[in-house]
Amino acid sequence: MATSRRLRGFKRWMKANGVDCSDALNLVDDENDGVSVRATCDLKEGDVVANISKPACLTIKTSGAREIIESAGLDGSLGLSVALMYERSLGEESPWSGYLQILPSQEDLPLVWSLQDLDSLLSGTELHKVVKEDHVLICEDWEENISPLTSSLPQNVDPDSFGIKEYLAAKSLIASRSFQIDDYHGSGMVPLADLFNHKTGAEDVHFTAESSHSESDTEADESDNGDAVNEATDEDEPSNKSSSSPEQSLEEVPGENTDDEANEEEEEKEENSSMLQDDASGLKMIMVKDVAAGAEVFNTYGLMGNAALLHRYGFTEPDNPYDIVNIDLELVTEWSTSSFTSRYTRARLALWRKLGYTGCESQNSEYFEVSSTGEPQTELLILLYILLLPDDAYNKLDLAISAKASLSKEGKGSSSPSSPYELTIGKHKFKLGESENDVLLTDGLCEALLTIVDKRESLYGASTSLEDDIAGLKACCLPKDRRLYHSLVLRVSERKILKQLRSYVRTKANEVSGGKRRKKMVSKS
């Protein structure tokens, strides 16, 4: 079988390149799910199940494209993308061919989906706008930084290997598989370590770098220049000489101050010293809990909700306890403007900010989080409370803030804008910012919040309900319906949280009122 051949090829590559995989691990290659790692015997906490030499990792520093990347001033994921595209373009001539052939051509992240799939599958979710913005930025990166490189590539490298589709594919692999290695190498592709699947809150094995400070510089140098990647390739390894063109294009201008030469030599010495120190350490995969024979061994990519998992890794987990839903500030201001006026909304929002409050921020948006239990962010409740303050209470608070700011300038008061203000409004007396959320949940605020939740729900479209999405999820057939399945898991989890939020608001409102009768608040179930 082709799958078994590529796995055997990868194992040969590991042995030749300083990647020591314990016999206690079994690499399983499935045509639908890819490669996973299982225990061949009982594993105990503290067992080292893999040792990985740093030169075996694909990084900017180890790639044959290093000179091209550094001459162009690229670093981070942008530079690593060039390194990955370069090595993939070499095919079997690449020192990493035995490793690269076991990777998928791309990870099925929303980043590589068509615009039609994004709109039909992710509309209304936390990812819809984010992925579209990501795509625009990545295309700009390619236009400005990657496309110009194609004119100076070595003759043995096909410029088509650096197209926008290839760049998106490389970005998808890096987003889902790269690790931070050390200060010298930065992040990179770490063979074997990237084959362990994720399970939220259930880490079995941990990736770590352990220094070997007892090694001399000579030993470290031998480690860096030893058989790690070179042994696997012999004469097929792409020489750095093939990347000489970019270096030539950056030759010094005649008459330039020769002091720069001394500075460059000093920087090179410092870099080499850093390289020796960093490569004197190894990368290890260490068990952090016991795993029974036959069970899959999981790594964890962090405590992430489904939006983050789908965005970065291309999958979701049902009933993920770390799911959240965001309510954009824009939705709140739209509700306020429709209920009052734009001028009224701007003034109340300004007062909220004067008190030191902000929402969460990401790229160009400001939003409020709702937890998996349906509890809204306190800052949202405080904003709604201020938006609903009677004019006399608003004016009183605004005057108090201005007076306090004036005293602060004169050195007579606290300079902290977020220190609490004691207010008596109606039946409620509390310190804004210190009181429990229950105090904020008045009848008017609850009605406003439920209206805003309905506006957030409407972003999914009127054609399907939560029940429809649940039914659609049950009907999915994997792996054929992979994109639909993960999109529906995300949609269902988000809509369940909105349902929880409605329940939370109604329950808390009843608790605060002491169970007294109140007018019915109309909202979607």
XYZ file of C-alpha atoms in Angstrom:
525
model
C 0.000 0.000 0.000
C 1.143 3.541 -0.775
C 0.343 4.681 2.739
C 2.563 2.018 4.324
C 5.374 2.838 1.891
C 5.375 6.499 2.844
C 5.389 5.602 6.534
C 8.326 3.256 6.033
C 10.093 6.009 4.118
C 9.501 8.445 6.963
C 10.869 5.993 9.532
C 14.036 5.518 7.435
C 14.357 9.283 7.186
C 14.031 9.689 10.959
C 16.783 7.154 11.656
C 19.114 8.905 9.228
C 18.419 12.396 10.545
C 18.715 12.303 14.308
C 15.039 11.698 15.131
C 14.806 8.891 17.686
C 11.285 7.494 17.982
C 10.742 5.061 20.850
C 9.645 1.521 20.004
C 6.856 2.166 22.524
C 5.183 4.358 19.893
C 3.316 3.012 16.897
C 2.717 5.347 13.968
C -0.625 4.508 12.342
C -1.402 5.764 8.831
C -5.080 6.013 7.957
C -6.189 7.182 4.518
C -9.008 9.256 6.020
C -7.527 10.530 9.284
C -3.833 10.697 8.378
C -1.086 9.646 10.770
C -1.728 9.171 14.495
C 0.427 7.866 17.339
C -0.503 4.954 19.583
C 1.204 3.223 22.507
C 2.562 -0.283 21.833
C 2.957 -0.880 25.586
C 1.980 0.828 28.820
C 3.615 4.258 28.990
C 4.440 5.936 32.304
C 4.621 9.589 33.276
C 8.161 10.854 32.701
C 8.992 8.409 29.888
C 10.937 10.068 27.065
C 9.329 8.734 23.893
C 11.179 10.826 21.304
C 14.466 12.705 20.906
C 14.657 15.114 17.976
C 17.827 16.886 16.858
C 17.359 20.550 15.979
C 19.127 20.304 12.591
C 16.438 17.786 11.600
C 13.803 20.513 12.033
C 12.855 22.586 9.014
C 13.465 26.217 9.970
C 14.637 29.389 8.283
C 18.147 28.676 9.578
C 18.326 25.077 8.346
C 16.593 25.511 4.980
C 18.486 25.789 1.718
C 16.494 28.994 1.181
C 18.087 30.706 4.182
C 20.063 33.217 2.122
C 17.042 34.037 -0.015
C 14.869 34.560 3.071
C 17.357 36.614 5.046
C 18.382 38.711 2.046
C 14.724 39.624 1.604
C 14.457 40.552 5.289
C 11.766 37.971 5.971
C 11.254 36.223 9.291
C 8.579 34.543 11.408
C 5.846 32.559 9.681
C 6.435 34.501 6.459
C 10.059 33.361 6.256
C 9.173 29.835 7.361
C 6.571 29.669 4.588
C 9.280 30.448 2.027
C 11.507 27.755 3.544
C 8.705 25.192 3.340
C 7.742 26.108 -0.242
C 11.392 25.997 -1.268
C 12.027 22.527 0.165
C 8.775 21.172 -1.267
C 9.726 22.524 -4.697
C 12.917 20.421 -4.639
C 10.976 17.181 -4.333
C 13.249 14.216 -3.599
C 16.308 16.477 -3.771
C 15.267 18.181 -0.543
C 16.975 16.976 2.660
C 13.468 16.841 4.157
C 11.824 14.861 1.334
C 11.284 11.806 3.547
C 9.492 14.012 6.073
C 7.580 16.263 3.681
C 6.081 13.321 1.789
C 4.164 12.233 4.878
C 2.524 15.651 5.320
C -0.742 16.509 3.556
C -0.503 18.975 0.676
C -2.355 21.400 2.935
C -4.403 21.373 6.117
C -8.098 21.910 5.472
C -8.302 25.172 7.400
C -10.974 27.748 6.505
C -8.051 29.797 5.202
C -7.896 27.575 2.083
C -11.671 27.260 1.583
C -13.410 28.901 -1.333
C -15.327 32.124 -0.774
C -18.517 30.206 -1.473
C -17.760 27.675 1.277
C -16.863 30.432 3.721
C -20.158 32.236 3.119
C -22.353 29.149 3.116
C -20.740 27.290 6.020
C -19.399 29.943 8.387
C -21.858 32.800 8.023
C -22.740 34.177 11.455
C -19.953 32.321 13.275
C -16.981 33.862 15.014
C -14.775 32.865 12.080
C -16.640 34.272 9.088
C -15.290 37.823 9.140
C -11.941 36.860 10.706
C -11.030 34.358 7.982
C -11.994 36.776 5.224
C -9.767 39.442 6.770
C -6.958 36.893 7.162
C -7.232 35.942 3.512
C -6.918 39.562 2.381
C -3.861 40.150 4.583
C -2.177 36.924 3.462
C -2.750 37.755 -0.196
C -1.171 41.169 0.439
C 1.811 39.466 2.096
C 2.231 37.220 -0.916
C 1.994 40.142 -3.345
C 4.503 42.270 -1.440
C 6.981 39.685 -0.157
C 6.710 36.315 -1.905
C 5.990 37.161 -5.530
C 9.122 39.365 -5.905
C 11.313 36.415 -4.850
C 10.411 34.365 -7.921
C 12.704 36.443 -10.141
C 15.803 35.505 -8.133
C 15.209 31.804 -7.453
C 17.899 29.217 -8.325
C 17.467 27.516 -11.697
C 16.460 24.224 -10.109
C 13.455 25.819 -8.376
C 10.159 26.225 -10.245
C 8.680 29.729 -9.659
C 5.199 28.176 -9.826
C 6.017 26.499 -6.500
C 5.723 29.970 -4.930
C 2.232 30.839 -6.198
C -0.583 32.125 -4.001
C -2.160 28.655 -3.671
C 1.177 27.175 -2.625
C 1.655 30.000 -0.123
C -1.779 29.434 1.410
C -1.035 25.705 1.629
C 2.288 26.385 3.371
C 0.599 28.821 5.771
C -2.004 26.189 6.634
C 0.672 23.629 7.490
C 2.685 26.104 9.546
C -0.382 27.340 11.436
C -1.356 23.816 12.406
C 1.988 22.028 12.789
C 4.872 24.366 13.661
C 6.516 24.587 17.098
C 8.605 27.245 18.806
C 12.072 25.693 18.944
C 14.411 28.284 20.474
C 15.598 31.881 20.113
C 18.020 31.038 17.307
C 15.777 28.899 15.123
C 12.490 30.564 16.075
C 9.534 28.447 15.043
C 9.833 25.523 12.679
C 8.479 22.233 11.436
C 9.422 19.505 13.923
C 9.262 15.994 12.414
C 7.431 13.380 14.512
C 6.314 15.930 17.129
C 3.693 17.234 14.693
C 2.074 13.800 14.252
C 0.491 13.658 17.721
C -3.198 14.583 17.519
C -4.859 17.124 19.799
C -7.331 16.505 22.588
C -8.530 19.445 24.672
C -7.571 19.201 28.322
C -6.112 15.700 27.884
C -2.396 16.093 27.238
C -0.507 12.784 27.310
C 2.821 13.925 25.914
C 4.612 17.262 26.064
C 7.064 18.851 23.622
C 10.094 20.408 25.321
C 13.643 21.591 24.670
C 16.311 20.482 27.142
C 19.720 22.156 27.209
C 22.936 20.210 27.525
C 25.169 22.938 28.950
C 27.910 20.417 29.721
C 28.693 20.039 26.035
C 31.613 22.039 24.703
C 31.302 24.405 21.770
C 33.191 21.904 19.654
C 30.767 19.123 20.501
C 27.847 21.417 19.822
C 29.409 22.421 16.516
C 29.800 18.785 15.566
C 26.173 18.243 16.513
C 25.122 21.149 14.323
C 27.217 20.123 11.359
C 26.931 16.354 11.816
C 24.848 13.779 10.035
C 21.452 15.128 11.122
C 19.980 16.246 7.832
C 23.010 15.709 5.618
C 23.241 11.922 5.988
C 19.863 11.370 4.420
C 20.708 13.265 1.261
C 24.365 12.655 0.402
C 24.977 14.387 -2.937
C 21.330 15.290 -3.334
C 21.383 17.970 -0.648
C 20.795 21.426 -2.126
C 23.925 23.459 -1.534
C 23.810 26.977 -0.188
C 25.720 27.920 -3.286
C 22.483 27.608 -5.225
C 21.171 30.567 -3.240
C 24.032 32.890 -4.154
C 22.058 35.172 -6.459
C 20.225 37.116 -3.741
C 23.504 37.588 -1.897
C 25.072 39.040 -5.009
C 22.197 41.455 -5.403
C 22.997 42.806 -1.937
C 26.696 43.386 -2.559
C 28.047 46.481 -0.900
C 27.868 49.758 -2.781
C 31.378 50.902 -3.823
C 32.754 53.504 -1.435
C 30.492 52.381 1.441
C 31.970 52.753 4.947
C 34.029 49.611 5.664
C 33.115 49.835 9.361
C 29.976 47.958 8.346
C 32.158 44.966 7.475
C 33.470 44.803 11.035
C 29.963 45.142 12.420
C 28.693 42.356 10.174
C 31.585 40.094 11.211
C 30.817 40.756 14.882
C 27.098 40.041 14.341
C 28.012 36.813 12.516
C 30.227 35.715 15.428
C 27.398 36.404 17.892
C 24.930 34.472 15.713
C 27.304 31.512 15.422
C 27.769 31.535 19.199
C 23.983 31.528 19.644
C 23.681 28.684 17.151
C 26.237 26.600 19.008
C 24.533 27.148 22.338
C 21.035 26.423 21.054
C 21.964 23.344 19.049
C 23.736 21.893 22.075
C 20.259 21.106 23.339
C 17.782 18.541 22.140
C 14.051 18.430 21.616
C 12.129 15.789 23.495
C 8.634 14.370 23.715
C 7.984 13.426 27.353
C 4.969 11.612 28.763
C 3.058 13.712 31.302
C 0.605 10.976 32.255
C 0.256 7.202 32.047
C -1.183 5.802 28.814
C -2.310 2.204 28.395
C -1.051 -0.008 25.593
C -3.094 0.386 22.419
C -4.450 3.836 23.317
C -3.771 6.905 21.186
C -1.183 9.293 22.608
C -2.407 12.893 22.493
C -0.672 16.212 22.629
C -2.661 19.358 23.345
C -2.484 22.629 21.447
C -3.879 24.602 24.370
C -7.261 25.204 25.962
C -9.150 26.462 22.922
C -12.747 26.823 21.888
C -13.986 25.436 18.587
C -13.620 28.722 16.718
C -9.889 28.794 17.519
C -9.460 25.072 16.788
C -11.136 25.303 13.393
C -9.306 28.515 12.560
C -5.809 27.221 13.360
C -6.054 23.445 13.055
C -9.035 22.647 10.850
C -11.156 20.619 13.266
C -13.620 20.994 16.162
C -14.593 19.038 19.268
C -18.233 18.454 20.270
C -19.196 19.816 23.705
C -15.983 21.816 23.987
C -16.017 23.470 27.451
C -13.840 26.334 26.209
C -16.296 27.569 23.594
C -17.349 31.195 23.727
C -19.519 33.519 21.665
C -18.635 37.109 20.934
C -21.096 39.998 20.800
C -19.593 42.840 18.806
C -19.680 46.334 20.275
C -21.163 47.365 16.943
C -24.287 45.301 17.660
C -24.706 47.081 20.986
C -24.315 50.551 19.493
C -26.721 49.649 16.674
C -29.341 48.670 19.247
C -28.746 51.863 21.241
C -28.891 54.102 18.178
C -32.161 52.527 17.069
C -33.590 52.936 20.590
C -32.242 56.434 21.229
C -30.006 58.538 18.935
C -26.457 58.401 17.600
C -25.472 61.404 19.689
C -26.967 59.836 22.830
C -25.105 56.575 22.161
C -21.746 58.280 21.557
C -22.041 60.255 24.808
C -22.905 57.202 26.923
C -20.175 55.136 25.258
C -17.673 57.919 25.990
C -18.718 57.898 29.657
C -18.208 54.123 29.803
C -14.697 54.569 28.431
C -13.972 57.410 30.888
C -14.696 54.923 33.651
C -11.850 52.811 32.269
C -13.873 50.100 30.556
C -13.189 48.471 27.203
C -14.241 45.299 25.458
C -11.939 42.642 24.057
C -10.067 43.673 20.933
C -9.002 41.682 17.899
C -7.739 43.180 14.659
C -10.232 45.937 13.863
C -13.110 44.906 16.123
C -14.126 45.308 19.754
C -16.397 42.720 21.314
C -17.679 41.110 24.504
C -17.348 37.431 25.359
C -20.116 35.124 26.515
C -18.820 32.031 28.317
C -19.876 28.464 27.572
C -22.283 28.668 30.534
C -24.011 31.673 28.996
C -22.594 34.281 31.375
C -21.928 37.625 29.663
C -18.824 39.736 30.173
C -19.325 42.265 32.982
C -18.132 45.128 30.788
C -21.102 44.515 28.485
C -23.564 44.721 31.369
C -21.988 47.931 32.663
C -22.177 49.485 29.191
C -25.845 48.562 28.851
C -26.516 49.912 32.345
C -24.929 53.257 31.420
C -26.839 53.358 28.128
C -30.069 52.924 30.084
C -29.330 55.389 32.889
C -31.957 58.113 33.343
C -30.664 61.522 32.229
C -30.355 62.854 35.789
C -28.303 59.841 36.905
C -26.151 60.049 33.776
C -25.480 63.746 34.327
C -24.646 63.116 37.978
C -22.148 60.408 37.081
C -20.627 62.450 34.256
C -20.178 65.411 36.605
C -18.605 63.188 39.268
C -16.094 61.828 36.744
C -15.190 65.315 35.518
C -14.744 66.550 39.097
C -12.585 63.573 39.967
C -10.452 64.095 36.860
C -10.007 67.748 37.810
C -8.904 66.823 41.321
C -6.469 64.276 39.917
C -4.814 66.942 37.782
C -4.376 69.089 40.870
C -2.900 66.131 42.749
C -5.794 65.977 45.182
C -7.367 62.680 44.194
C -6.869 59.250 42.725
C -5.608 59.209 39.157
C -7.233 55.873 38.419
C -10.167 56.333 36.010
C -11.502 52.871 36.818
C -11.810 53.248 40.590
C -15.435 52.570 41.580
C -18.159 55.198 41.707
C -20.917 54.785 44.285
C -24.321 55.396 42.758
C -27.843 55.401 44.038
C -30.219 54.906 41.131
C -33.786 53.916 41.798
C -33.726 51.109 44.343
C -30.113 50.183 43.642
C -27.057 51.448 45.492
C -23.770 50.010 44.386
C -20.209 50.754 43.356
C -19.909 50.565 39.587
C -17.264 47.971 38.757
C -17.344 46.241 42.144
C -20.916 45.020 42.389
C -22.134 41.600 41.312
C -23.647 41.291 37.848
C -27.016 40.548 39.462
C -27.341 44.183 40.583
C -26.950 45.349 36.992
C -29.673 43.076 35.619
C -32.661 45.369 35.802
C -35.806 44.771 33.772
C -34.760 47.274 31.129
C -31.253 45.885 30.826
C -32.535 42.318 30.506
C -34.894 43.321 27.712
C -32.082 45.175 25.951
C -29.704 42.247 26.286
C -32.268 39.778 24.926
C -32.864 42.043 21.936
C -29.121 42.180 21.260
C -28.876 38.393 21.566
C -31.626 38.091 18.939
C -29.620 40.397 16.652
C -26.544 38.202 17.179
C -28.594 35.061 16.427
C -29.935 36.595 13.211
C -26.408 36.606 11.749
C -26.723 32.841 11.171
C -29.610 33.515 8.790
C -33.331 33.015 9.126
C -33.481 29.814 7.089
C -32.161 27.472 9.826
C -32.721 27.148 13.562
C -30.572 25.542 16.245
C -32.674 22.401 15.931
C -32.087 22.358 12.147
C -28.331 22.627 12.672
C -28.364 19.786 15.218
C -30.280 17.587 12.761
C -27.847 18.503 9.975
C -24.895 17.636 12.191
C -26.314 14.195 12.950
C -26.784 13.558 9.223
C -23.157 14.388 8.344
C -21.001 11.596 6.983
C -17.259 11.844 7.647
C -14.861 12.298 5.982
C -16.997 13.239 2.956
C -18.802 16.057 4.796
C -15.764 17.201 6.774
C -16.175 20.948 6.217
C -19.926 20.866 6.802
C -19.476 18.755 9.926
C -16.954 21.035 11.621
C -18.858 24.154 10.592
C -22.025 22.754 12.128
C -20.225 21.761 15.333
C -19.126 25.391 15.613
C -22.564 26.795 14.783
C -24.341 24.463 17.189
C -21.941 25.229 20.033
C -22.342 28.979 19.503
C -26.113 28.878 19.252
C -26.336 26.719 22.365
C -24.359 29.381 24.229
C -26.765 32.072 23.038
C -29.618 29.899 24.294
C -27.792 29.603 27.616
C -27.386 33.378 27.714
C -31.134 33.882 27.311
C -31.752 31.418 30.132
C -29.109 33.121 32.276
C -30.696 36.545 31.792
C -34.189 35.344 32.644
C -33.033 33.348 35.677
C -30.927 36.154 37.117
C -33.653 38.713 36.492
C -36.130 36.576 38.447
C -33.632 36.092 41.278
C -32.942 39.818 41.558
C -36.662 40.646 41.573
C -37.236 38.123 44.337
C -39.605 36.139 42.152
C -42.036 39.043 41.779
C -44.227 39.152 38.726
C -42.915 41.267 35.880
C -43.977 41.919 32.366
C -43.079 39.139 29.979
C -39.877 39.660 28.023
C -40.420 38.566 24.435
C -37.492 36.872 22.712
C -36.642 33.855 20.602
C -36.429 30.596 22.506
